[in-house]
PDB file of C-alpha atoms in Angstrom:
ATOM      1  CA  MET A 278     115.319 132.467  96.533  1.00  0.00           C
ATOM      2  CA  THR A 279     112.912 129.736  97.628  1.00  0.00           C
ATOM      3  CA  LYS A 280     112.408 126.627  95.523  1.00  0.00           C
ATOM      4  CA  THR A 281     109.672 124.057  95.048  1.00  0.00           C
ATOM      5  CA  TRP A 282     110.667 120.409  95.363  1.00  0.00           C
ATOM      6  CA  PHE A 283     108.963 117.094  94.603  1.00  0.00           C
ATOM      7  CA  ILE A 284     110.377 114.255  96.728  1.00  0.00           C
ATOM      8  CA  THR A 285     109.372 110.608  96.585  1.00  0.00           C
ATOM      9  CA  GLY A 286     109.765 108.165  99.448  1.00  0.00           C
ATOM     10  CA  ALA A 287     109.402 110.880 102.065  1.00  0.00           C
ATOM     11  CA  ALA A 288     108.187 108.745 104.960  1.00  0.00           C
ATOM     12  CA  ARG A 289     111.690 107.850 106.161  1.00  0.00           C
ATOM     13  CA  GLY A 290     115.387 107.862 105.357  1.00  0.00           C
ATOM     14  CA  PHE A 291     116.757 110.368 102.875  1.00  0.00           C
ATOM     15  CA  GLY A 292     113.268 111.419 101.802  1.00  0.00           C
ATOM     16  CA  ARG A 293     112.149 112.458 105.261  1.00  0.00           C
ATOM     17  CA  LEU A 294     115.427 114.219 106.041  1.00  0.00           C
ATOM     18  CA  LEU A 295     115.252 116.115 102.758  1.00  0.00           C
ATOM     19  CA  THR A 296     111.680 117.171 103.475  1.00  0.00           C
ATOM     20  CA  GLU A 297     112.517 118.379 106.986  1.00  0.00           C
ATOM     21  CA  LYS A 298     115.604 120.334 105.920  1.00  0.00           C
ATOM     22  CA  LEU A 299     113.938 121.982 102.937  1.00  0.00           C
ATOM     23  CA  LEU A 300     110.896 123.056 104.945  1.00  0.00           C
ATOM     24  CA  ALA A 301     113.156 124.432 107.669  1.00  0.00           C
ATOM     25  CA  ARG A 302     114.815 126.775 105.200  1.00  0.00           C
ATOM     26  CA  GLY A 303     111.485 128.005 103.805  1.00  0.00           C
ATOM     27  CA  ASP A 304     111.120 125.990 100.592  1.00  0.00           C
ATOM     28  CA  LYS A 305     107.909 124.353  99.388  1.00  0.00           C
ATOM     29  CA  VAL A 306     107.796 120.544  99.248  1.00  0.00           C
ATOM     30  CA  PHE A 307     105.504 118.028  97.609  1.00  0.00           C
ATOM     31  CA  ALA A 308     106.322 114.801  99.474  1.00  0.00           C
ATOM     32  CA  THR A 309     105.033 111.434  98.345  1.00  0.00           C
ATOM     33  CA  VAL A 310     104.389 108.395 100.516  1.00  0.00           C
ATOM     34  CA  ARG A 311     103.168 104.895  99.696  1.00  0.00           C
ATOM     35  CA  ARG A 312     101.147 104.487 102.880  1.00  0.00           C
ATOM     36  CA  GLU A 313      98.847 107.331 103.801  1.00  0.00           C
ATOM     37  CA  GLY A 314      99.579 108.676 107.271  1.00  0.00           C
ATOM     38  CA  SER A 315     103.192 107.473 107.268  1.00  0.00           C
ATOM     39  CA  LEU A 316     104.557 111.034 107.141  1.00  0.00           C
ATOM     40  CA  THR A 317     103.458 112.862 110.284  1.00  0.00           C
ATOM     41  CA  LEU A 318     104.970 116.257 109.521  1.00  0.00           C
ATOM     42  CA  GLU A 319     102.785 119.361 109.455  1.00  0.00           C
ATOM     43  CA  HIS A 320     103.906 122.555 107.758  1.00  0.00           C
ATOM     44  CA  PRO A 321     102.183 125.237 105.657  1.00  0.00           C
ATOM     45  CA  ASN A 322     104.698 124.669 102.833  1.00  0.00           C
ATOM     46  CA  LEU A 323     104.230 120.891 102.786  1.00  0.00           C
ATOM     47  CA  ARG A 324     101.774 118.930 100.699  1.00  0.00           C
ATOM     48  CA  VAL A 325     101.764 115.170 101.165  1.00  0.00           C
ATOM     49  CA  LEU A 326     100.700 113.075  98.183  1.00  0.00           C
ATOM     50  CA  HIS A 327      99.964 109.362  98.021  1.00  0.00           C
ATOM     51  CA  MET A 328     101.941 107.586  95.310  1.00  0.00           C
ATOM     52  CA  ASP A 329     102.367 103.888  94.568  1.00  0.00           C
ATOM     53  CA  LEU A 330     105.370 103.316  92.307  1.00  0.00           C
ATOM     54  CA  THR A 331     103.889 100.038  91.096  1.00  0.00           C
ATOM     55  CA  ASP A 332     100.839 101.884  89.729  1.00  0.00           C
ATOM     56  CA  PRO A 333     101.464 104.155  86.697  1.00  0.00           C
ATOM     57  CA  ALA A 334      98.135 105.925  87.191  1.00  0.00           C
ATOM     58  CA  SER A 335      99.072 106.772  90.781  1.00  0.00           C
ATOM     59  CA  ILE A 336     102.408 108.170  89.614  1.00  0.00           C
ATOM     60  CA  ARG A 337     100.812 110.339  86.935  1.00  0.00           C
ATOM     61  CA  GLY A 338      98.152 111.530  89.352  1.00  0.00           C
ATOM     62  CA  SER A 339     100.691 112.703  91.930  1.00  0.00           C
ATOM     63  CA  ILE A 340     102.898 114.422  89.371  1.00  0.00           C
ATOM     64  CA  ASP A 341      99.952 116.118  87.661  1.00  0.00           C
ATOM     65  CA  ALA A 342      98.539 117.311  90.992  1.00  0.00           C
ATOM     66  CA  ALA A 343     101.845 118.890  91.987  1.00  0.00           C
ATOM     67  CA  PHE A 344     102.460 120.649  88.677  1.00  0.00           C
ATOM     68  CA  ARG A 345      98.906 122.016  88.643  1.00  0.00           C
ATOM     69  CA  GLU A 346      99.997 124.239  91.524  1.00  0.00           C
ATOM     70  CA  GLY A 347     102.878 125.770  89.598  1.00  0.00           C
ATOM     71  CA  ARG A 348     106.526 125.304  88.703  1.00  0.00           C
ATOM     72  CA  ILE A 349     108.588 122.556  90.328  1.00  0.00           C
ATOM     73  CA  ASP A 350     112.283 123.330  90.395  1.00  0.00           C
ATOM     74  CA  VAL A 351     113.719 120.009  91.564  1.00  0.00           C
ATOM     75  CA  ILE A 352     112.427 116.446  91.572  1.00  0.00           C
ATOM     76  CA  ILE A 353     114.278 113.960  93.784  1.00  0.00           C
ATOM     77  CA  ALA A 354     113.298 110.381  92.985  1.00  0.00           C
ATOM     78  CA  ASN A 355     114.251 108.672  96.216  1.00  0.00           C
ATOM     79  CA  ALA A 356     111.666 105.939  96.768  1.00  0.00           C
ATOM     80  CA  GLY A 357     112.784 102.319  96.617  1.00  0.00           C
ATOM     81  CA  TYR A 358     113.881  99.405  98.777  1.00  0.00           C
ATOM     82  CA  GLY A 359     116.346  96.530  98.944  1.00  0.00           C
ATOM     83  CA  LEU A 360     115.711  92.863  98.201  1.00  0.00           C
ATOM     84  CA  PHE A 361     118.220  90.338  99.537  1.00  0.00           C
ATOM     85  CA  GLY A 362     118.762  86.712  98.641  1.00  0.00           C
ATOM     86  CA  ALA A 363     120.753  84.506  96.300  1.00  0.00           C
ATOM     87  CA  ALA A 364     119.197  84.557  92.835  1.00  0.00           C
ATOM     88  CA  GLU A 365     117.631  81.113  93.218  1.00  0.00           C
ATOM     89  CA  GLU A 366     116.220  82.016  96.637  1.00  0.00           C
ATOM     90  CA  LEU A 367     114.093  84.833  95.240  1.00  0.00           C
ATOM     91  CA  SER A 368     110.418  84.196  94.586  1.00  0.00           C
ATOM     92  CA  ASP A 369     108.706  85.274  91.368  1.00  0.00           C
ATOM     93  CA  ALA A 370     106.550  87.705  93.342  1.00  0.00           C
ATOM     94  CA  ALA A 371     109.550  89.280  95.100  1.00  0.00           C
ATOM     95  CA  ILE A 372     111.373  89.736  91.791  1.00  0.00           C
ATOM     96  CA  SER A 373     108.345  91.337  90.147  1.00  0.00           C
ATOM     97  CA  ARG A 374     107.793  93.726  93.056  1.00  0.00           C
ATOM     98  CA  GLN A 375     111.452  94.776  93.160  1.00  0.00           C
ATOM     99  CA  ILE A 376     111.535  95.546  89.450  1.00  0.00           C
ATOM    100  CA  ALA A 377     108.129  97.263  89.525  1.00  0.00           C
ATOM    101  CA  THR A 378     109.178  99.557  92.377  1.00  0.00           C
ATOM    102  CA  ASN A 379     112.852 100.289  91.788  1.00  0.00           C
ATOM    103  CA  LEU A 380     113.014 100.199  88.002  1.00  0.00           C
ATOM    104  CA  THR A 381     109.680 100.325  86.177  1.00  0.00           C
ATOM    105  CA  GLY A 382     108.211 102.726  88.714  1.00  0.00           C
ATOM    106  CA  ALA A 383     111.268 104.973  88.546  1.00  0.00           C
ATOM    107  CA  ILE A 384     111.029 104.988  84.752  1.00  0.00           C
ATOM    108  CA  ASP A 385     107.311 105.810  84.887  1.00  0.00           C
ATOM    109  CA  LEU A 386     108.039 108.732  87.227  1.00  0.00           C
ATOM    110  CA  VAL A 387     110.493 110.230  84.741  1.00  0.00           C
ATOM    111  CA  ARG A 388     108.055 109.730  81.870  1.00  0.00           C
ATOM    112  CA  ALA A 389     105.253 111.386  83.834  1.00  0.00           C
ATOM    113  CA  ALA A 390     107.405 114.372  84.784  1.00  0.00           C
ATOM    114  CA  LEU A 391     109.024 115.116  81.429  1.00  0.00           C
ATOM    115  CA  PRO A 392     106.024 116.759  79.693  1.00  0.00           C
ATOM    116  CA  HIS A 393     105.664 119.153  82.621  1.00  0.00           C
ATOM    117  CA  LEU A 394     109.387 119.919  82.776  1.00  0.00           C
ATOM    118  CA  ARG A 395     109.424 120.617  79.034  1.00  0.00           C
ATOM    119  CA  GLY A 396     106.343 122.780  79.422  1.00  0.00           C
ATOM    120  CA  GLN A 397     108.035 124.957  82.032  1.00  0.00           C
ATOM    121  CA  GLN A 398     111.214 125.010  79.906  1.00  0.00           C
ATOM    122  CA  GLY A 399     113.493 123.247  82.331  1.00  0.00           C
ATOM    123  CA  GLY A 400     114.015 121.778  85.746  1.00  0.00           C
ATOM    124  CA  ARG A 401     116.255 119.382  87.597  1.00  0.00           C
ATOM    125  CA  PHE A 402     115.691 115.678  88.150  1.00  0.00           C
ATOM    126  CA  LEU A 403     117.861 113.900  90.720  1.00  0.00           C
ATOM    127  CA  GLN A 404     117.586 110.109  90.689  1.00  0.00           C
ATOM    128  CA  VAL A 405     118.763 108.404  93.866  1.00  0.00           C
ATOM    129  CA  SER A 406     120.527 105.255  92.729  1.00  0.00           C
ATOM    130  CA  SER A 407     123.289 103.610  94.761  1.00  0.00           C
ATOM    131  CA  GLU A 408     126.941 102.658  94.628  1.00  0.00           C
ATOM    132  CA  GLY A 409     125.216  99.412  93.626  1.00  0.00           C
ATOM    133  CA  GLY A 410     124.532 100.988  90.242  1.00  0.00           C
ATOM    134  CA  GLN A 411     128.204 100.650  89.400  1.00  0.00           C
ATOM    135  CA  LEU A 412     129.253  97.516  91.305  1.00  0.00           C
ATOM    136  CA  ALA A 413     127.670  94.396  92.772  1.00  0.00           C
ATOM    137  CA  TYR A 414     127.540  92.435  96.019  1.00  0.00           C
ATOM    138  CA  PRO A 415     126.446  88.818  96.467  1.00  0.00           C
ATOM    139  CA  GLY A 416     122.851  88.496  97.566  1.00  0.00           C
ATOM    140  CA  PHE A 417     121.665  91.743  96.008  1.00  0.00           C
ATOM    141  CA  SER A 418     121.421  90.549  92.397  1.00  0.00           C
ATOM    142  CA  LEU A 419     117.901  91.878  91.750  1.00  0.00           C
ATOM    143  CA  TYR A 420     118.559  95.122  93.597  1.00  0.00           C
ATOM    144  CA  HIS A 421     121.646  95.647  91.437  1.00  0.00           C
ATOM    145  CA  ALA A 422     119.680  94.795  88.311  1.00  0.00           C
ATOM    146  CA  THR A 423     117.273  97.639  89.099  1.00  0.00           C
ATOM    147  CA  LYS A 424     120.039 100.109  89.922  1.00  0.00           C
ATOM    148  CA  TRP A 425     122.153  99.285  86.874  1.00  0.00           C
ATOM    149  CA  GLY A 426     118.962  99.510  84.830  1.00  0.00           C
ATOM    150  CA  ILE A 427     117.886 102.929  86.082  1.00  0.00           C
ATOM    151  CA  GLU A 428     121.408 104.275  85.609  1.00  0.00           C
ATOM    152  CA  GLY A 429     121.401 103.292  81.935  1.00  0.00           C
ATOM    153  CA  PHE A 430     117.939 104.775  81.530  1.00  0.00           C
ATOM    154  CA  ILE A 431     118.888 108.116  83.106  1.00  0.00           C
ATOM    155  CA  GLU A 432     122.138 108.251  81.087  1.00  0.00           C
ATOM    156  CA  ALA A 433     120.138 108.022  77.847  1.00  0.00           C
ATOM    157  CA  VAL A 434     117.221 110.255  78.841  1.00  0.00           C
ATOM    158  CA  ALA A 435     119.566 112.996  80.086  1.00  0.00           C
ATOM    159  CA  GLN A 436     120.929 113.240  76.556  1.00  0.00           C
ATOM    160  CA  GLU A 437     117.442 113.247  75.042  1.00  0.00           C
ATOM    161  CA  VAL A 438     116.157 116.166  77.122  1.00  0.00           C
ATOM    162  CA  ALA A 439     119.248 118.366  77.510  1.00  0.00           C
ATOM    163  CA  GLY A 440     117.994 120.638  74.748  1.00  0.00           C
ATOM    164  CA  PHE A 441     114.861 121.419  76.772  1.00  0.00           C
ATOM    165  CA  GLY A 442     116.804 122.795  79.744  1.00  0.00           C
ATOM    166  CA  ILE A 443     116.212 119.648  81.791  1.00  0.00           C
ATOM    167  CA  GLU A 444     119.199 118.420  83.801  1.00  0.00           C
ATOM    168  CA  MET A 445     119.493 114.954  85.349  1.00  0.00           C
ATOM    169  CA  THR A 446     121.909 113.525  87.911  1.00  0.00           C
ATOM    170  CA  LEU A 447     122.347 110.062  89.403  1.00  0.00           C
ATOM    171  CA  ILE A 448     123.035 110.110  93.143  1.00  0.00           C
ATOM    172  CA  GLU A 449     125.068 107.115  94.328  1.00  0.00           C
ATOM    173  CA  PRO A 450     125.151 106.720  98.108  1.00  0.00           C
ATOM    174  CA  GLY A 451     127.210 103.996  99.711  1.00  0.00           C
ATOM    175  CA  PRO A 452     126.365 102.389 103.053  1.00  0.00           C
ATOM    176  CA  THR A 453     124.608 105.100 105.058  1.00  0.00           C
ATOM    177  CA  ALA A 454     123.158 105.338 108.552  1.00  0.00           C
ATOM    178  CA  THR A 455     119.499 105.131 107.463  1.00  0.00           C
ATOM    179  CA  GLU A 456     116.817 102.465 107.843  1.00  0.00           C
ATOM    180  CA  PHE A 457     117.838 100.780 104.572  1.00  0.00           C
ATOM    181  CA  ALA A 458     119.577  97.749 106.107  1.00  0.00           C
ATOM    182  CA  THR A 459     116.732  97.165 108.565  1.00  0.00           C
ATOM    183  CA  SER A 460     114.035  97.406 105.879  1.00  0.00           C
ATOM    184  CA  VAL A 461     115.534  95.020 103.329  1.00  0.00           C
ATOM    185  CA  ASP A 462     113.102  92.368 102.097  1.00  0.00           C
ATOM    186  CA  MET A 463     114.754  89.023 102.915  1.00  0.00           C
ATOM    187  CA  ALA A 464     114.163  85.963 100.742  1.00  0.00           C
ATOM    188  CA  GLN A 465     113.589  82.522 102.221  1.00  0.00           C
ATOM    189  CA  THR A 466     116.959  80.849 102.774  1.00  0.00           C
ATOM    190  CA  ILE A 467     118.297  77.840 100.906  1.00  0.00           C
ATOM    191  CA  PRO A 468     120.616  76.110 103.433  1.00  0.00           C
ATOM    192  CA  ALA A 469     123.355  75.529 100.844  1.00  0.00           C
ATOM    193  CA  TYR A 470     124.016  79.289 100.762  1.00  0.00           C
ATOM    194  CA  GLU A 471     124.428  79.772 104.516  1.00  0.00           C
ATOM    195  CA  GLU A 472     128.179  79.158 104.465  1.00  0.00           C
ATOM    196  CA  SER A 473     128.725  81.198 101.315  1.00  0.00           C
ATOM    197  CA  ASN A 474     129.367  84.926 100.869  1.00  0.00           C
ATOM    198  CA  VAL A 475     125.583  85.336 100.610  1.00  0.00           C
ATOM    199  CA  GLY A 476     125.176  83.829 104.060  1.00  0.00           C
ATOM    200  CA  ALA A 477     127.819  86.153 105.504  1.00  0.00           C
ATOM    201  CA  VAL A 478     126.035  89.255 104.256  1.00  0.00           C
ATOM    202  CA  ARG A 479     122.671  87.874 105.429  1.00  0.00           C
ATOM    203  CA  ARG A 480     124.042  87.429 108.957  1.00  0.00           C
ATOM    204  CA  ASP A 481     125.300  91.014 108.928  1.00  0.00           C
ATOM    205  CA  LEU A 482     121.881  92.289 107.844  1.00  0.00           C
ATOM    206  CA  ARG A 483     120.215  90.342 110.650  1.00  0.00           C
ATOM    207  CA  ALA A 484     122.722  91.684 113.165  1.00  0.00           C
ATOM    208  CA  ILE A 485     121.987  95.260 112.108  1.00  0.00           C
ATOM    209  CA  ALA A 486     118.239  94.633 112.297  1.00  0.00           C
ATOM    210  CA  GLU A 487     118.768  93.532 115.899  1.00  0.00           C
ATOM    211  CA  GLY A 488     120.712  96.692 116.754  1.00  0.00           C
ATOM    212  CA  GLY A 489     124.234  95.379 116.177  1.00  0.00           C
ATOM    213  CA  THR A 490     126.775  95.904 113.401  1.00  0.00           C
ATOM    214  CA  GLY A 491     128.045  93.917 110.434  1.00  0.00           C
ATOM    215  CA  ASP A 492     131.366  93.820 108.625  1.00  0.00           C
ATOM    216  CA  SER A 493     129.589  94.024 105.260  1.00  0.00           C
ATOM    217  CA  PHE A 494     128.286  97.495 106.114  1.00  0.00           C
ATOM    218  CA  ALA A 495     131.272  99.149 107.754  1.00  0.00           C
ATOM    219  CA  GLY A 496     132.106 102.811 107.173  1.00  0.00           C
ATOM    220  CA  LEU A 497     128.576 104.204 107.193  1.00  0.00           C
ATOM    221  CA  ALA A 498     128.128 107.704 105.804  1.00  0.00           C
ATOM    222  CA  ASP A 499     126.133 110.252 107.790  1.00  0.00           C
ATOM    223  CA  ALA A 500     122.573 110.569 106.483  1.00  0.00           C
ATOM    224  CA  GLY A 501     122.231 114.257 107.378  1.00  0.00           C
ATOM    225  CA  ARG A 502     125.442 115.269 105.630  1.00  0.00           C
ATOM    226  CA  SER A 503     124.463 113.140 102.629  1.00  0.00           C
ATOM    227  CA  VAL A 504     121.183 115.023 102.361  1.00  0.00           C
ATOM    228  CA  ASP A 505     123.006 118.357 102.684  1.00  0.00           C
ATOM    229  CA  ALA A 506     125.141 117.306  99.710  1.00  0.00           C
ATOM    230  CA  MET A 507     122.026 116.516  97.659  1.00  0.00           C
ATOM    231  CA  ILE A 508     120.554 119.943  98.384  1.00  0.00           C
ATOM    232  CA  ALA A 509     123.842 121.670  97.555  1.00  0.00           C
ATOM    233  CA  LEU A 510     124.033 119.657  94.322  1.00  0.00           C
ATOM    234  CA  ALA A 511     120.612 120.896  93.212  1.00  0.00           C
ATOM    235  CA  GLU A 512     121.825 124.482  93.546  1.00  0.00           C
ATOM    236  CA  GLN A 513     125.018 124.119  91.528  1.00  0.00           C
ATOM    237  CA  GLN A 514     125.226 126.075  88.304  1.00  0.00           C
ATOM    238  CA  GLU A 515     125.733 122.877  86.295  1.00  0.00           C
ATOM    239  CA  LEU A 516     124.878 119.348  87.362  1.00  0.00           C
ATOM    240  CA  PRO A 517     127.285 116.436  87.043  1.00  0.00           C
ATOM    241  CA  ARG A 518     125.956 113.182  85.645  1.00  0.00           C
ATOM    242  CA  ARG A 519     126.757 111.417  88.933  1.00  0.00           C
ATOM    243  CA  LEU A 520     127.272 112.355  92.565  1.00  0.00           C
ATOM    244  CA  VAL A 521     128.868 109.728  94.823  1.00  0.00           C
ATOM    245  CA  LEU A 522     128.103 110.053  98.551  1.00  0.00           C
ATOM    246  CA  GLY A 523     130.383 108.716 101.274  1.00  0.00           C
ATOM    247  CA  SER A 524     134.046 107.732 101.358  1.00  0.00           C
ATOM    248  CA  THR A 525     133.159 104.032 101.279  1.00  0.00           C
ATOM    249  CA  ALA A 526     131.211 104.473  98.055  1.00  0.00           C
ATOM    250  CA  PHE A 527     133.976 106.631  96.609  1.00  0.00           C
ATOM    251  CA  ASP A 528     136.596 103.978  97.341  1.00  0.00           C
ATOM    252  CA  ASN A 529     134.423 101.057  96.232  1.00  0.00           C
ATOM    253  CA  ILE A 530     133.368 102.639  92.953  1.00  0.00           C
ATOM    254  CA  GLY A 531     136.919 103.816  92.247  1.00  0.00           C
ATOM    255  CA  ALA A 532     138.318 100.325  92.806  1.00  0.00           C
ATOM    256  CA  THR A 533     135.615  98.794  90.613  1.00  0.00           C
ATOM    257  CA  LEU A 534     136.211 101.215  87.745  1.00  0.00           C
ATOM    258  CA  ARG A 535     139.978 100.730  87.907  1.00  0.00           C
ATOM    259  CA  ALA A 536     139.583  96.943  87.813  1.00  0.00           C
ATOM    260  CA  ARG A 537     137.160  97.189  84.884  1.00  0.00           C
ATOM    261  CA  LEU A 538     139.500  99.462  82.956  1.00  0.00           C
ATOM    262  CA  SER A 539     142.434  97.163  83.658  1.00  0.00           C
ATOM    263  CA  GLU A 540     140.470  94.182  82.349  1.00  0.00           C
ATOM    264  CA  LEU A 541     139.474  96.134  79.238  1.00  0.00           C
ATOM    265  CA  LYS A 542     143.066  97.109  78.514  1.00  0.00           C
ATOM    266  CA  ALA A 543     144.241  93.522  79.019  1.00  0.00           C
ATOM    267  CA  GLN A 544     141.780  92.392  76.329  1.00  0.00           C
ATOM    268  CA  ARG A 545     142.771  95.081  73.849  1.00  0.00           C
ATOM    269  CA  ASP A 546     143.903  92.713  71.105  1.00  0.00           C
ATOM    270  CA  VAL A 547     140.625  90.765  71.188  1.00  0.00           C
ATOM    271  CA  PRO A 548     138.215  93.626  70.336  1.00  0.00           C
ATOM    272  CA  LEU A 549     140.648  95.087  67.794  1.00  0.00           C
ATOM    273  CA  ALA A 550     140.814  91.721  66.049  1.00  0.00           C
ATOM    274  CA  ALA A 551     137.068  91.975  65.472  1.00  0.00           C
ATOM    275  CA  ASP A 552     137.449  95.096  63.281  1.00  0.00           C
TER     276      ASP A 552
END
């Protein structure tokens, strides 16, 4: 049975791969792009919509236009980008744009979609987050702030709307062979950080942008297989709250959760003393 999908950030990366694979199997896709003309696919089952995640009216307009044409089975909120730099290297404008795109815009997309999903008595909403929604790397402080933020938001909203037949899942890819590393917005460098762990990751990002590799991004997952997993997830009978993609993400998140639990257990007497 064919499905109708709404995919944000379809010009490249996961979004484009999802769009191509879904069209190839006969599904209908509403694909959003920030820059008109950036998605050059042509297909009778494809409708390309312009959407700016920093503009709530643009978000509502795209969502409303898609739902006017009928039921949407799955929404995949994929749009976003990375911002790199030590916290004090980041400009006010860069911080505002990162939050507006990755967090506030993602929240506005959910809020715009929910009345329609309730109206059709259900649907599935997959939010692409990151392994960076459960752990943190130096130099990505604002990126992590947006990912940790959207994860908390989706956790709460999923509970609010479960009674309406709406299911929500957080997708947490690790390092993947997409354009992410080459499209990261880089802050202006403060020399004091060049010999720190921030500087090491920055050099790896520059190496990748120039066609090389970097130790900070070893063990890349395959983008095509990651997208296949997202599509398979959307067709499961019941959705999990989270789907981790890639062995690197699986190992990194597992290690982080074990360390956090160990720290919690070691502090047991302190919280109990507060009772």
